[in-house]
XYZ file of C-alpha atoms in Angstrom:
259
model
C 150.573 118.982 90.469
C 147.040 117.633 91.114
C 143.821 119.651 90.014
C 141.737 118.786 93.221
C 144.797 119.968 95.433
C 145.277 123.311 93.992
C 141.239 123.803 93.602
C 141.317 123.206 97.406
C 144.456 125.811 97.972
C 142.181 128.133 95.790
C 139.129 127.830 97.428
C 140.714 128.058 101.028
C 142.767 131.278 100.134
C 138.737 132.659 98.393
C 136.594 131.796 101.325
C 134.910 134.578 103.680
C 132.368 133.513 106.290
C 130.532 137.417 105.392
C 130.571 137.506 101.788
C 129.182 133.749 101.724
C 125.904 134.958 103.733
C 125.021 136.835 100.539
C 126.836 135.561 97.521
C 127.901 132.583 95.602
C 131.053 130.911 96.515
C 133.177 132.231 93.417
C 133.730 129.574 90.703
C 137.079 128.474 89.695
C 137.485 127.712 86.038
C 139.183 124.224 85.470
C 139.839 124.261 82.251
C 142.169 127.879 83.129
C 143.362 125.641 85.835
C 144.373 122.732 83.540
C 146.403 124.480 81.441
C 148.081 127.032 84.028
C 149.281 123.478 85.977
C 150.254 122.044 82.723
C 152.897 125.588 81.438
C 154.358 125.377 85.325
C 154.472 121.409 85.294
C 157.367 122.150 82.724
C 159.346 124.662 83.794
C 162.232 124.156 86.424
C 160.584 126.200 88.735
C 160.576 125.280 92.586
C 157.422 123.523 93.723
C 156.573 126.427 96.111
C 157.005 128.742 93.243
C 154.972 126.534 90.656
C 152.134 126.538 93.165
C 152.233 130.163 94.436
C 152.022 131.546 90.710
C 148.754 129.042 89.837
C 147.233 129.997 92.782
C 147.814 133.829 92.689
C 146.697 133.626 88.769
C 143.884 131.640 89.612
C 143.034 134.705 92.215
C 143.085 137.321 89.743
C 141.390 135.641 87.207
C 138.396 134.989 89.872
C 138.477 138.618 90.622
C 138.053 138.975 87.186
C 134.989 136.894 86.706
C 133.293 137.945 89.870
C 133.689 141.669 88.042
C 131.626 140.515 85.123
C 128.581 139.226 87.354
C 127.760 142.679 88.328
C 124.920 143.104 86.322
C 124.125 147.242 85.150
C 121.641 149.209 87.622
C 118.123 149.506 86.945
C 116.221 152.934 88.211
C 114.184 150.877 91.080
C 115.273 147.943 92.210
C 115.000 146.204 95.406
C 117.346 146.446 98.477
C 118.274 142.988 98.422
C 119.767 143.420 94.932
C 121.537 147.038 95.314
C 123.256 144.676 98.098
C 124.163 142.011 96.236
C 125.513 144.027 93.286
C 127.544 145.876 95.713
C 129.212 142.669 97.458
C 129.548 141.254 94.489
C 131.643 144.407 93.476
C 133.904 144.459 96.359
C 134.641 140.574 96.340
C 136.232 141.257 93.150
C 137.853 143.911 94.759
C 138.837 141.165 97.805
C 139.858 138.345 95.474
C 141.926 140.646 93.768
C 143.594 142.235 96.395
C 144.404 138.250 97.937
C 147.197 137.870 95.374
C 149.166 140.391 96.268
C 149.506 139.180 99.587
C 150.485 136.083 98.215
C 153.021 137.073 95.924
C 154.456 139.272 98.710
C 155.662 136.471 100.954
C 157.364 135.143 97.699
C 158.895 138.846 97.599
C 158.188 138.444 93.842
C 158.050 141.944 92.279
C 158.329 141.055 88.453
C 155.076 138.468 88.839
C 153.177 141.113 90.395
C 154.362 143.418 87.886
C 153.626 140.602 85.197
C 149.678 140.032 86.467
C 149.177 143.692 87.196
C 149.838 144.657 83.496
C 147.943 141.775 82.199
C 145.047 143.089 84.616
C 145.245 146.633 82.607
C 145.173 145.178 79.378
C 141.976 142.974 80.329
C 140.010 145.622 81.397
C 141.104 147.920 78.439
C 140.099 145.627 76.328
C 136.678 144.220 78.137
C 135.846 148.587 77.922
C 136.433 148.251 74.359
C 134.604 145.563 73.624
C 131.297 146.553 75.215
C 131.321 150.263 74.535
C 133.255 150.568 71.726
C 131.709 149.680 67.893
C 132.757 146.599 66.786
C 132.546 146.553 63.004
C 132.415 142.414 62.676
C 131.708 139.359 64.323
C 135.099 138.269 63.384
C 136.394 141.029 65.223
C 134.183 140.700 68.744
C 135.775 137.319 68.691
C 138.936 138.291 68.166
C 138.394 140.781 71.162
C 136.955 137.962 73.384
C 139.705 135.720 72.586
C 142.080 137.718 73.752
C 140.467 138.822 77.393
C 139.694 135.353 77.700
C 143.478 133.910 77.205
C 145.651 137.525 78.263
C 146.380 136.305 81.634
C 147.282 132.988 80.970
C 149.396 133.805 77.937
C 151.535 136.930 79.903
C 152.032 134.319 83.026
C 153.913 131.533 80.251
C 155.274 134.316 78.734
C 156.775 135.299 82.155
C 157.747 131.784 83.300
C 159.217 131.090 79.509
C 157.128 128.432 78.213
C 154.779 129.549 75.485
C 154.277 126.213 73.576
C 150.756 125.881 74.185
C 149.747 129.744 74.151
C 147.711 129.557 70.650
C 145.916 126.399 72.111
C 144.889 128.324 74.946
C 143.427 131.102 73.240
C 141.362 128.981 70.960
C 140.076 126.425 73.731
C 139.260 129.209 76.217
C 137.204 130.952 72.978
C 135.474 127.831 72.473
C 134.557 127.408 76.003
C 133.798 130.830 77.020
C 130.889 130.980 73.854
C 129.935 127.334 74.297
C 128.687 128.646 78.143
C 127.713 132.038 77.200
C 125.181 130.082 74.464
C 123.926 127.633 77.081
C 122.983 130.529 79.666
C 121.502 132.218 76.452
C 118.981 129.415 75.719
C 118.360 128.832 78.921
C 117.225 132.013 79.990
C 120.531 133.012 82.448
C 122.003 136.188 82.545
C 124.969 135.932 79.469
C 126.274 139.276 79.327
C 128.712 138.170 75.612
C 125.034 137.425 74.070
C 123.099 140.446 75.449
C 125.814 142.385 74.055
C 125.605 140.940 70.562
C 121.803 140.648 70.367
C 120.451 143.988 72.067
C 123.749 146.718 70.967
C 122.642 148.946 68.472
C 123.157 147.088 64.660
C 123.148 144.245 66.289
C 124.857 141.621 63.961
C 121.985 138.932 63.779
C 118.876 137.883 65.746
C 119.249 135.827 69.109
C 118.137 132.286 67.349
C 120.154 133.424 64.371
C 122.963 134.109 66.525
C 123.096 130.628 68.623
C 123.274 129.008 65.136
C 125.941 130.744 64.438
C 127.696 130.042 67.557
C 126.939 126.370 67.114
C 128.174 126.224 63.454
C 131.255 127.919 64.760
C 132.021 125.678 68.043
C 131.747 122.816 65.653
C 133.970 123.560 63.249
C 136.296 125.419 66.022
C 136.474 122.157 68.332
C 137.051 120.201 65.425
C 139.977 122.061 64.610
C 141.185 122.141 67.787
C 141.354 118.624 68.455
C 143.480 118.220 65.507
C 145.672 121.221 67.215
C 145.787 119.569 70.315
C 146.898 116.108 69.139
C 149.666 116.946 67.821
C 151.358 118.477 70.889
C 154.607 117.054 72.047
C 154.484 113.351 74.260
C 155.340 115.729 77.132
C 151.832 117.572 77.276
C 150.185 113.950 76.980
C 148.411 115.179 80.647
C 146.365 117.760 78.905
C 145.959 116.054 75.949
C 143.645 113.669 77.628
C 142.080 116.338 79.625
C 141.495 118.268 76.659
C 139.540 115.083 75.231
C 137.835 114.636 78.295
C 136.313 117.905 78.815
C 135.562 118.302 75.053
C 133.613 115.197 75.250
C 131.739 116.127 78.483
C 130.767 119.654 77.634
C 130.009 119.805 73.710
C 129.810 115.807 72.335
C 127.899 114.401 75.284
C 125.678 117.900 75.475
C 124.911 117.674 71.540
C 124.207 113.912 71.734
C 121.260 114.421 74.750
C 119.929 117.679 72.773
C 119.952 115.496 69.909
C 118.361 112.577 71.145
């Protein structure tokens, strides 16, 4: 199924003449995308079906991410942001509420039971995560991975094709820290890096942190390209969107900070 169709479905199903007065048009995470179209692309499911379930996915896990731009309250603030916090909070709630709709004209009461749970399990762990102590790095990774990849991992799960589910986790880590550095350093609101620099026993300093995170995506990308090449001839589709976007947002970044 092609990217740029289903980004279009997406968008279509997302967009509300109100909420775009005030807000950003939600984003809609390719690389997510990519690899949701790649597990349905091989299973026998009807092309309705295969479409309905990356679409409805894609709507929770914008709700999701629209969630996590509501930024905490400050005791005076100006009317303009108290409003955009607040739309911000119920277009999560909208986005979110989209895919059951969806799923209902599919009559489709296991996926719904299938995203709902993985829903529950995000948030419980996202709670964890940033009011809970974690006692290592290693650990708040481990955490991240898994918020970043639960959806995606319970919808193969669901659909029966799990080949790729380790892959997924460790490409969406990469991804997810690789943009949470970049809005770091350049002075955008990062809410993974606030976290780790200003919670109490912090683990390391914020410049001491982002080389870290850079020593870490290095190694981790480099690993995963290994991973990644030796999937099966099947997944050849991904493979070479895998080496695109690698090249595009880490090689081609380091090579222009570098030069």
């Amino acid at each position: 199924m092609h990217i740029e169709h289903l980004k279009n479905k997406i968008a279509a199903q997302v967009r509300h003449p109100f909420l775009a007065k005030f807000i950003a048009d939600p984003v809609i995470d390719e690389d997510k995308l990519a690899i949701l179209t790649s597990i349905m692309d091989h299973t026998t499911l009807s092309s309705v079906k295969k479409e309905k379930y990356i679409v409805t996915t894609m709507l929770v896990q914008i709700a999701l991410d629209t969630h996590d731009l509501v930024t905490l309250s400050e005791d005076e603030e100006e009317q303009e942001t108290v409003r955009t916090r607040q739309l911000t909070v119920l277009a999560g709630d909208y986005y979110s509420g989209l895919y059951y709709y969806v799923l209902s004209q599919l009559n489709d009461i296991p996926m719904i039971r299938t995203l709902a749970g993985a829903i529950k399990e995000i948030n419980e762990l996202k709670m964890e995560l940033y009011y809970k102590d974690v006692s290592s790095f290693q650990e708040f990774l481990g955490s991240l991975k898994k918020i970043e990849s639960l959806l995606i991992q319970r919808v193969a799960t669901y659909v029966q094709r799990t080949t790729i589910n380790d892959m997924a986790g460790d490409w969406l880590l990469a991804k997810k820290l690789l943009e949470e550095k970049n809005s770091y350093q350049e002075g955008r609101f990062s809410p993974v890096m606030d976290l780790l620099v200003k919670r109490p026993g912090s683990f390391e300093s914020g410049g001491q942190l982002v080389f870290n995170i850079e020593q870490l995506l290095q190694k981790h990308i480099s690993n995963l390209e290994t991973t990644v090449s030796k999937l099966p001839i099947h997944f050849n589709w991904l493979k070479n969107y895998f080496d695109s976007t690698i090249y595009h947002k880490f090689y081609k970044t380091h090579i222009v900070e570098e030069g």
